[in-house]
Coordinates of C-alpha atoms and ligand atoms in Angstrom, one line a residue:
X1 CA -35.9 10.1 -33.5
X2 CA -32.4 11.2 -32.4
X3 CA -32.4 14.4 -34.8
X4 CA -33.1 17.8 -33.3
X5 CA -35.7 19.8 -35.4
X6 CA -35.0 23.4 -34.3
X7 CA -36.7 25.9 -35.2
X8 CA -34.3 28.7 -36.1
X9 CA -33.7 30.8 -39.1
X10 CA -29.9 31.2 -39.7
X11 CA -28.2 33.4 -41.8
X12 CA -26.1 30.7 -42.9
X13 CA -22.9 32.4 -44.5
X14 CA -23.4 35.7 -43.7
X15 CA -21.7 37.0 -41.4
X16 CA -24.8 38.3 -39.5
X17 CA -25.3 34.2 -38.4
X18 CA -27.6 33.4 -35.4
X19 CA -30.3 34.7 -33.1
X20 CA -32.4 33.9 -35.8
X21 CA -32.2 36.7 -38.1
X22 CA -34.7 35.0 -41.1
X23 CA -37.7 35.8 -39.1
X24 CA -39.8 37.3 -39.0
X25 CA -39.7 37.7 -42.9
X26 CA -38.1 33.6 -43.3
X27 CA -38.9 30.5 -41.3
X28 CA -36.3 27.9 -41.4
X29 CA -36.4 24.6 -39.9
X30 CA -32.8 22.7 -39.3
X31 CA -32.2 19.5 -38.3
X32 CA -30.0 18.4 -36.9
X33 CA -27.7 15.4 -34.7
X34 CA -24.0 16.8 -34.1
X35 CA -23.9 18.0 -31.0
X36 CA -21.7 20.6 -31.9
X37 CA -23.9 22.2 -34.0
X38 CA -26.7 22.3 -31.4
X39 CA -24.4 23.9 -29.0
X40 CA -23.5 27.1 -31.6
X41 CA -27.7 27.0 -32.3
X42 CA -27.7 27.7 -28.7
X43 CA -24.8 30.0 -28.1
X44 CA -25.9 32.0 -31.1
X45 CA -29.4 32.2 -30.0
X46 CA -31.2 30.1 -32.8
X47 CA -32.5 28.3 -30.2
X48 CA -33.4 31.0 -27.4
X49 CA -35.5 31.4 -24.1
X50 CA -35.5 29.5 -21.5
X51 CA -37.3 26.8 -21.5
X52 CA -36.4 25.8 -25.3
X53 CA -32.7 26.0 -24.2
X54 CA -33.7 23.4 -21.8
X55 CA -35.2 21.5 -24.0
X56 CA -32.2 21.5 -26.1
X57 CA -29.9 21.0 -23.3
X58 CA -32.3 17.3 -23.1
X59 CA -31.9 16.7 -26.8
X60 CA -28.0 17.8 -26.8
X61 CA -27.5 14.5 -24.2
X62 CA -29.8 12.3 -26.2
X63 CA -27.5 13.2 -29.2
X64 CA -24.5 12.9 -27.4
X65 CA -24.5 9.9 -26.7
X66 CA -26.1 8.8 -29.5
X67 CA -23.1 7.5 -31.4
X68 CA -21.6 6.1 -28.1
X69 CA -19.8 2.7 -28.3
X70 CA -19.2 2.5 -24.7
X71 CA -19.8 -1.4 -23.0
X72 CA -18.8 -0.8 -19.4
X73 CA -21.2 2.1 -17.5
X74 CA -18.3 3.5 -16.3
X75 CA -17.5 4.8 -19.9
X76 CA -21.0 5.4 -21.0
X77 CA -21.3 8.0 -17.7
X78 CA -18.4 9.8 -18.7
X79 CA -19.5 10.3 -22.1
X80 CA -22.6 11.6 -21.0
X81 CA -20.8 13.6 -18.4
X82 CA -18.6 15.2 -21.3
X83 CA -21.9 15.5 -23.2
X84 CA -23.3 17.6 -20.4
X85 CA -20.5 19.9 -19.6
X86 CA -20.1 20.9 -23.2
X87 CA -23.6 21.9 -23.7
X88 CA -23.6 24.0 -20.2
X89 CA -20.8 25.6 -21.3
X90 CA -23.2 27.3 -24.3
X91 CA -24.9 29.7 -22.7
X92 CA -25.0 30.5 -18.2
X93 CA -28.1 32.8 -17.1
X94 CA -31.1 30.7 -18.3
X95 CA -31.2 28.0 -15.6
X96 CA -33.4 25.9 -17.4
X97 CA -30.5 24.6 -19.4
X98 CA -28.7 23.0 -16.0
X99 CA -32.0 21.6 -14.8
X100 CA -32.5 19.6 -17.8
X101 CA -28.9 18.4 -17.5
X102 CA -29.1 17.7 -14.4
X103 CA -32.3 16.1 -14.5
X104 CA -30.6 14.1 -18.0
X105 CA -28.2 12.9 -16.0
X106 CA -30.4 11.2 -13.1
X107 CA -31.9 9.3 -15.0
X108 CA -29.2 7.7 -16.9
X109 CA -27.6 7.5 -13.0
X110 CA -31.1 5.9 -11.8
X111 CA -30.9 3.0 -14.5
X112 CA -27.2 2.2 -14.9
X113 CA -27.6 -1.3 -14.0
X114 CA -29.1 -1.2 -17.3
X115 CA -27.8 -2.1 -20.7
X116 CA -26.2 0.5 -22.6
X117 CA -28.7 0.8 -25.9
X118 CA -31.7 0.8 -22.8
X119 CA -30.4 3.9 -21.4
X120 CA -29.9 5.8 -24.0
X121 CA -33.5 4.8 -25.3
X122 CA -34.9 6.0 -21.7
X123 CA -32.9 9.0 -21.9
X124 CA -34.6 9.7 -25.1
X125 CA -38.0 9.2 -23.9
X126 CA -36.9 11.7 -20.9
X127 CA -35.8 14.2 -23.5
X128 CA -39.4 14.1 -24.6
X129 CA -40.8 14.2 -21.3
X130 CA -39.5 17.5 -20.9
X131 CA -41.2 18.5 -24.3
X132 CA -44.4 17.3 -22.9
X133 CA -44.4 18.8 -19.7
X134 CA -43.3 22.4 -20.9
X135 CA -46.3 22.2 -23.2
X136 CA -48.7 21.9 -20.5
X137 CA -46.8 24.2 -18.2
X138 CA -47.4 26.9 -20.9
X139 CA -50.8 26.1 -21.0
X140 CA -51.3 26.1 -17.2
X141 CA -49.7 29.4 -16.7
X142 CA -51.6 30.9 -19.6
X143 CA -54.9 29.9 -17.7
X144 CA -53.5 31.5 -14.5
X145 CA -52.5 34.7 -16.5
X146 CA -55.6 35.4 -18.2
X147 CA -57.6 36.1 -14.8
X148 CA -55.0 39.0 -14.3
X149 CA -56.1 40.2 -18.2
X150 CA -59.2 42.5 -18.1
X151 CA -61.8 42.8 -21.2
X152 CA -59.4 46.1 -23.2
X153 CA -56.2 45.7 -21.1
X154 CA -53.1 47.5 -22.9
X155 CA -50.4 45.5 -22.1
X156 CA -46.7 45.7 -22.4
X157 CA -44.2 43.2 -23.0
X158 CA -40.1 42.8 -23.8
X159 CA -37.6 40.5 -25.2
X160 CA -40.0 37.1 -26.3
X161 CA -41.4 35.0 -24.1
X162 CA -43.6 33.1 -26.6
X163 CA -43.6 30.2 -29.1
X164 CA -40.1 30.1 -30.3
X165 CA -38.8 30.4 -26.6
X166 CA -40.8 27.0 -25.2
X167 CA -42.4 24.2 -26.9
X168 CA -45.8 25.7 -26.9
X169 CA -47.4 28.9 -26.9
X170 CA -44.9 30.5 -24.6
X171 CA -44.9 32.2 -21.0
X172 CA -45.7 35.5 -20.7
X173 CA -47.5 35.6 -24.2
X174 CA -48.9 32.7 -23.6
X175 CA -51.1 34.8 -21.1
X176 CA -52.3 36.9 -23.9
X177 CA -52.8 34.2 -26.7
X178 CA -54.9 32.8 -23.9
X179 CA -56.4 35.9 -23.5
X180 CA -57.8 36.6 -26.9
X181 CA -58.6 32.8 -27.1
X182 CA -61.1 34.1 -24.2
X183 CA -62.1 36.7 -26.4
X184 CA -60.8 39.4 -24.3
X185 CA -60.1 42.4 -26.7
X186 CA -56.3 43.6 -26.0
X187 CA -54.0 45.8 -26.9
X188 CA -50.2 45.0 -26.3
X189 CA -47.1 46.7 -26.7
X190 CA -44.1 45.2 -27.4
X191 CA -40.7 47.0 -26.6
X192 CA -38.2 46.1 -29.6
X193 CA -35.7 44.9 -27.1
X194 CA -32.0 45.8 -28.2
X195 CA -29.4 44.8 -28.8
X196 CA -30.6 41.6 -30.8
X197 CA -34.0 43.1 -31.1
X198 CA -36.4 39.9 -30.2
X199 CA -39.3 42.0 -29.6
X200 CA -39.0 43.5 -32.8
X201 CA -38.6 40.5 -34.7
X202 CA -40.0 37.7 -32.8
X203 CA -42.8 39.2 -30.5
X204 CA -44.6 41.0 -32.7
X205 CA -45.0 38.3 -35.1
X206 CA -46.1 35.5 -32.9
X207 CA -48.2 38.6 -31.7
X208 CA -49.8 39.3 -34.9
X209 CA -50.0 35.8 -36.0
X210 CA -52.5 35.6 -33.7
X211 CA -54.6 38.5 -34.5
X212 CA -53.5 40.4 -31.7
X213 CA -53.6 44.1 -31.9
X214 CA -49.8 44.7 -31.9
X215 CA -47.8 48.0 -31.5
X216 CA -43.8 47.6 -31.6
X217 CA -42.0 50.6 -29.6
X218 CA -38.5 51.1 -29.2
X219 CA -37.1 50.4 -25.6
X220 CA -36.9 54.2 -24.5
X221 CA -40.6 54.7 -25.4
X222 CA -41.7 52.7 -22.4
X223 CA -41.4 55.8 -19.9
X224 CA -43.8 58.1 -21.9
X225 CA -46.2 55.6 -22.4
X226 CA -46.6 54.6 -18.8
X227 CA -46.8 58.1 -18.1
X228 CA -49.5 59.1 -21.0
X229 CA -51.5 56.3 -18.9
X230 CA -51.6 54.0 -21.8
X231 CA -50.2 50.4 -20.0
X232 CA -52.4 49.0 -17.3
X233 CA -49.8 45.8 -17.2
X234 CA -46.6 44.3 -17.7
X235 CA -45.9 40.6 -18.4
X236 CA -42.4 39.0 -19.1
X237 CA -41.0 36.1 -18.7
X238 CA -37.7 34.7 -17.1
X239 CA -34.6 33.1 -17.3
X240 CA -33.3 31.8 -13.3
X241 CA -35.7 33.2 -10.9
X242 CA -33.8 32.9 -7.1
X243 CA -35.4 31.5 -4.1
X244 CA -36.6 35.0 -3.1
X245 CA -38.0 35.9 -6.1
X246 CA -35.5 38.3 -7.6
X247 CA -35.8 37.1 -11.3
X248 CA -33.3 37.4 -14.5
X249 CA -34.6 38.4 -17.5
X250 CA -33.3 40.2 -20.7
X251 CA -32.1 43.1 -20.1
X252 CA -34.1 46.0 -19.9
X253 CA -36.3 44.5 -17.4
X254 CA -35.1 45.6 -14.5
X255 CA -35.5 49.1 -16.2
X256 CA -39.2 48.7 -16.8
X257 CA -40.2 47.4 -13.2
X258 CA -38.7 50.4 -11.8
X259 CA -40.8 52.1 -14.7
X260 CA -43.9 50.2 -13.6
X261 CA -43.5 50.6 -9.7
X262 CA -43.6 54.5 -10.1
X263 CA -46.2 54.6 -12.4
X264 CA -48.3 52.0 -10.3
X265 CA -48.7 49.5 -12.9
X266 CA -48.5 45.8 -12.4
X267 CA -45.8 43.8 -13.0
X268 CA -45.7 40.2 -13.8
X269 CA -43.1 37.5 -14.1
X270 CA -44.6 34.5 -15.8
X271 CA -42.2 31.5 -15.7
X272 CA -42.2 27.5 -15.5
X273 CA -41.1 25.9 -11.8
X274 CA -37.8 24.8 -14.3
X275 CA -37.4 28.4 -14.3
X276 CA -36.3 28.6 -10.7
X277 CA -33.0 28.2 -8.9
X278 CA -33.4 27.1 -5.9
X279 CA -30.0 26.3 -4.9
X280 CA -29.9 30.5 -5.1
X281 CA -30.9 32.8 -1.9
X282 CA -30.8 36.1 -4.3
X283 CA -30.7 37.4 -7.6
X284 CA -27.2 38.7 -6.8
X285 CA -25.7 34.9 -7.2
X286 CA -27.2 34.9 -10.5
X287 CA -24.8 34.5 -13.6
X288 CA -25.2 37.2 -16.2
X289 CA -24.2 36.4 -19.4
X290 CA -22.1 39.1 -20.6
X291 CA -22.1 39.0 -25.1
X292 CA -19.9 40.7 -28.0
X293 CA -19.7 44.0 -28.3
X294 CA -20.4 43.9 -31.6
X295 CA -24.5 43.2 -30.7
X296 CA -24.4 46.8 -29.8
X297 CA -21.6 48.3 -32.1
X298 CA -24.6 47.6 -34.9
X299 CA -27.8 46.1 -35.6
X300 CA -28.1 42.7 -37.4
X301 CA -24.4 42.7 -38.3
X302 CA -24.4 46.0 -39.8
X303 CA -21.6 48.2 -37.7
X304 CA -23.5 51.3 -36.5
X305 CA -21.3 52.5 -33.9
X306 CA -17.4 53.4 -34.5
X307 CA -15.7 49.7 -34.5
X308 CA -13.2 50.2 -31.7
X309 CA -16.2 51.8 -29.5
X310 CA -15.7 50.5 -25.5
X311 CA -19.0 48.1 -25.4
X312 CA -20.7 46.9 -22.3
X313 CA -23.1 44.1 -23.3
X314 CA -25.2 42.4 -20.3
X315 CA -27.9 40.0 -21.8
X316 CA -29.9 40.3 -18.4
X317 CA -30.5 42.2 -16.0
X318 CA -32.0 40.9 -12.5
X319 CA -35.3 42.5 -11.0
X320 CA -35.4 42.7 -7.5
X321 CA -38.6 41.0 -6.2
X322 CA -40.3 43.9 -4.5
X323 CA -40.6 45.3 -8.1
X324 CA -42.6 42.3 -9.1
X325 CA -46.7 42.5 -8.2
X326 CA -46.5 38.5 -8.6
X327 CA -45.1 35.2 -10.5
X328 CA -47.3 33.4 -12.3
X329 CA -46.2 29.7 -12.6
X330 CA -47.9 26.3 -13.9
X331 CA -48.5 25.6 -10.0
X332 CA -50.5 29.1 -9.6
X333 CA -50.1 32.6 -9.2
X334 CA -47.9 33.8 -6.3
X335 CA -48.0 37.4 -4.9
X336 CA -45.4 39.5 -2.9
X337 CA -44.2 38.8 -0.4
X338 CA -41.8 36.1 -1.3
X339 CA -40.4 34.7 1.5
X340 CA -42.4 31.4 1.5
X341 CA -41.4 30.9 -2.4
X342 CA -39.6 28.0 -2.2
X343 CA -41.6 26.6 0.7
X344 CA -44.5 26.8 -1.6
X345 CA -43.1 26.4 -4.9
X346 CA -41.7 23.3 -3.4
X347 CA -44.5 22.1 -1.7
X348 CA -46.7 21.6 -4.4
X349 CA -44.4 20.0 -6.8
Ligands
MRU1 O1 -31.2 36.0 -24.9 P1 -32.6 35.3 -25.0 O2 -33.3 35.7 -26.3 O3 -32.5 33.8 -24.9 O4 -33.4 35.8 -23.8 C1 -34.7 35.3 -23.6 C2 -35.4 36.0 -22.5 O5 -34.9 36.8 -21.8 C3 -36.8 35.6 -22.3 O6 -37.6 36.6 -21.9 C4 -36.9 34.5 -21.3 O7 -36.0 33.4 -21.6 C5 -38.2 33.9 -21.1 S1 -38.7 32.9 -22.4 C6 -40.1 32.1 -22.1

């Protein structure tokens, strides 16, 4: 099993390609092992969110090295090496990417006295570690979630944080699958989340997949909701959350926790420990992924704007963390203040 099923829904040919513009009316699975190909899956966002960029990042090694014919360690490693620098060159905010490396990369370094063909099968086995333990990290948080979710809660959510962004149910809509599994009735919003519009396309069909009662909004409706008193909650998820809390997410965010704190409405970050960047005091050392202006010149490849338009085109956008009422991990819910995150976090490990 050294093929990567993704789950993405290219517009193969067209020159609308990527951040899986089939669904929500196509699903598509590609497989694949060229580790090229992975990388533009992941650059393109036909594999997005963070934890499934992570996972990819495990599977991108495993297929690296795949076809190695290296006999001395020394050569293997720097295949591997290559392997790993290639695939973190794909895409920078979502730190769940580098952890997976990094972690990829221990473990080859913790059994190199080993033969060749013997690492490469433990690296595999690692790759679907990862796999394993994101499912029951989404499962976890979910459980944690849910005691935040009253009976008729309205909810509101942006970018996705669901199925197709981990290797189970998802993060923040993880919460409110687990939710109505609980048989709490709930109503949730979901913002459509421009420029490559994940809310519109991806939320709301995992959403509704699930029976949920789903309303799509446009981004700039948010503010009049709020203010009508029709969202008693926000849930999103992440992509690097620093040692202090601050937390990247799509952008548009930061714009709805500034929403949320005026409007007294909870806001929560629900995100996997692989989530978090420890080696990071703030948000402000967080790389933001800045993407082609053409995302915003039009929508789904069709030009909308004039073509020569000046574009500025930040995927995320960092929340500070007194915006954010708590962080709901697979280890438990943590509430503001955040200075004993990583003491914590760490901790119980
Ligand atoms: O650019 P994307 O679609 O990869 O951005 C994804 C997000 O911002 C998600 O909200 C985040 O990764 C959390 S996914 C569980």
């Amino acid at each position: 099993m050294t093929r990567v099923n993704l789950l993405v829904d290219m517009a193969r040919g067209k020159k609308t390609g990527g951040y899986q513009t089939l669904l929500p009316h196509k699903l598509k699975y590609v497989s694949t092992d060229d580790i090229r190909r992975l990388w533009r899956a992941i650059k393109k966002l036909e594999i997005r969110g963070a934890p499934a960029i992570g996972i990819a990042g495990a599977f991108g090694i495993v297929i690296g090295i795949k076809r190695s014919k290296a006999r001395t360690s020394d050569k293997f490693f720097k295949e591997l090496q290559n392997s790993s620098k290639y695939l973190g060159s794909s895409r920078p905010t979502a730190v769940n990417l580098f952890w997976a490396l990094k972690r990829m990369e221990k473990v080859a370094r913790d059994n190199r006295l080993k033969p060749v063909a013997r690492i490469k099968n433990i690296l595999l086995k690692e790759a679907l570690k990862i796999i394993g333990e994101d499912m029951k990290s989404c499962r976890r948080m979910a459980r944690f979630g849910s005691k935040l979710v009253r009976h008729g809660s309205r909810i509101l959510t942006h970018c996705n944080a669901g199925g197709l962004a981990t290797a189970d149910y998802g993060t923040a809509l993880g919460v409110l699958f687990e939710s109505k599994r609980q048989g709490k009735s709930i109503k949730v919003y979901a913002d459509e989340t421009r420029p490559l519009l994940q809310g519109a396309r991806l939320t709301t069909w995992e959403l509704m997949r699930e029976g949920i009662d789903t309303t799509l909004i446009c981004d700039n409706m948010a503010a009049s909701l709020m203010a009508k008193g029709k969202i008693d909650m926000i849930f999103v998820g992440a992509d690097r959350i620093a040692s202090n809390g601050d937390a990247a997410n799509k952008i548009g965010t930061y714009s709805l926790a500034v929403l949320a704190k005026y409007h007294k409405i909870p806001f929560y970050v629900v995100a996997p420990l692989s989530t978090f960047d420890f080696n990071i005091k703030t948000g402000l050392e967080i790389p933001i992924e800045e993407r082609s202006g053409n995302e915003v010149r039009g929508v789904l490849g069709k030009l909308i704007a004039p073509k020569n338009v000046k574009v500025y085109n930040p995927s995320f956008d960092v929340t500070p963390n007194r915006l954010i009422t708590a962080i709901i991990t697979e280890k438990g819910i943590f509430k503001r203040p955040y200075s004993n995150l990583t003491s914590n976090l760490t901790r119980l490990k």
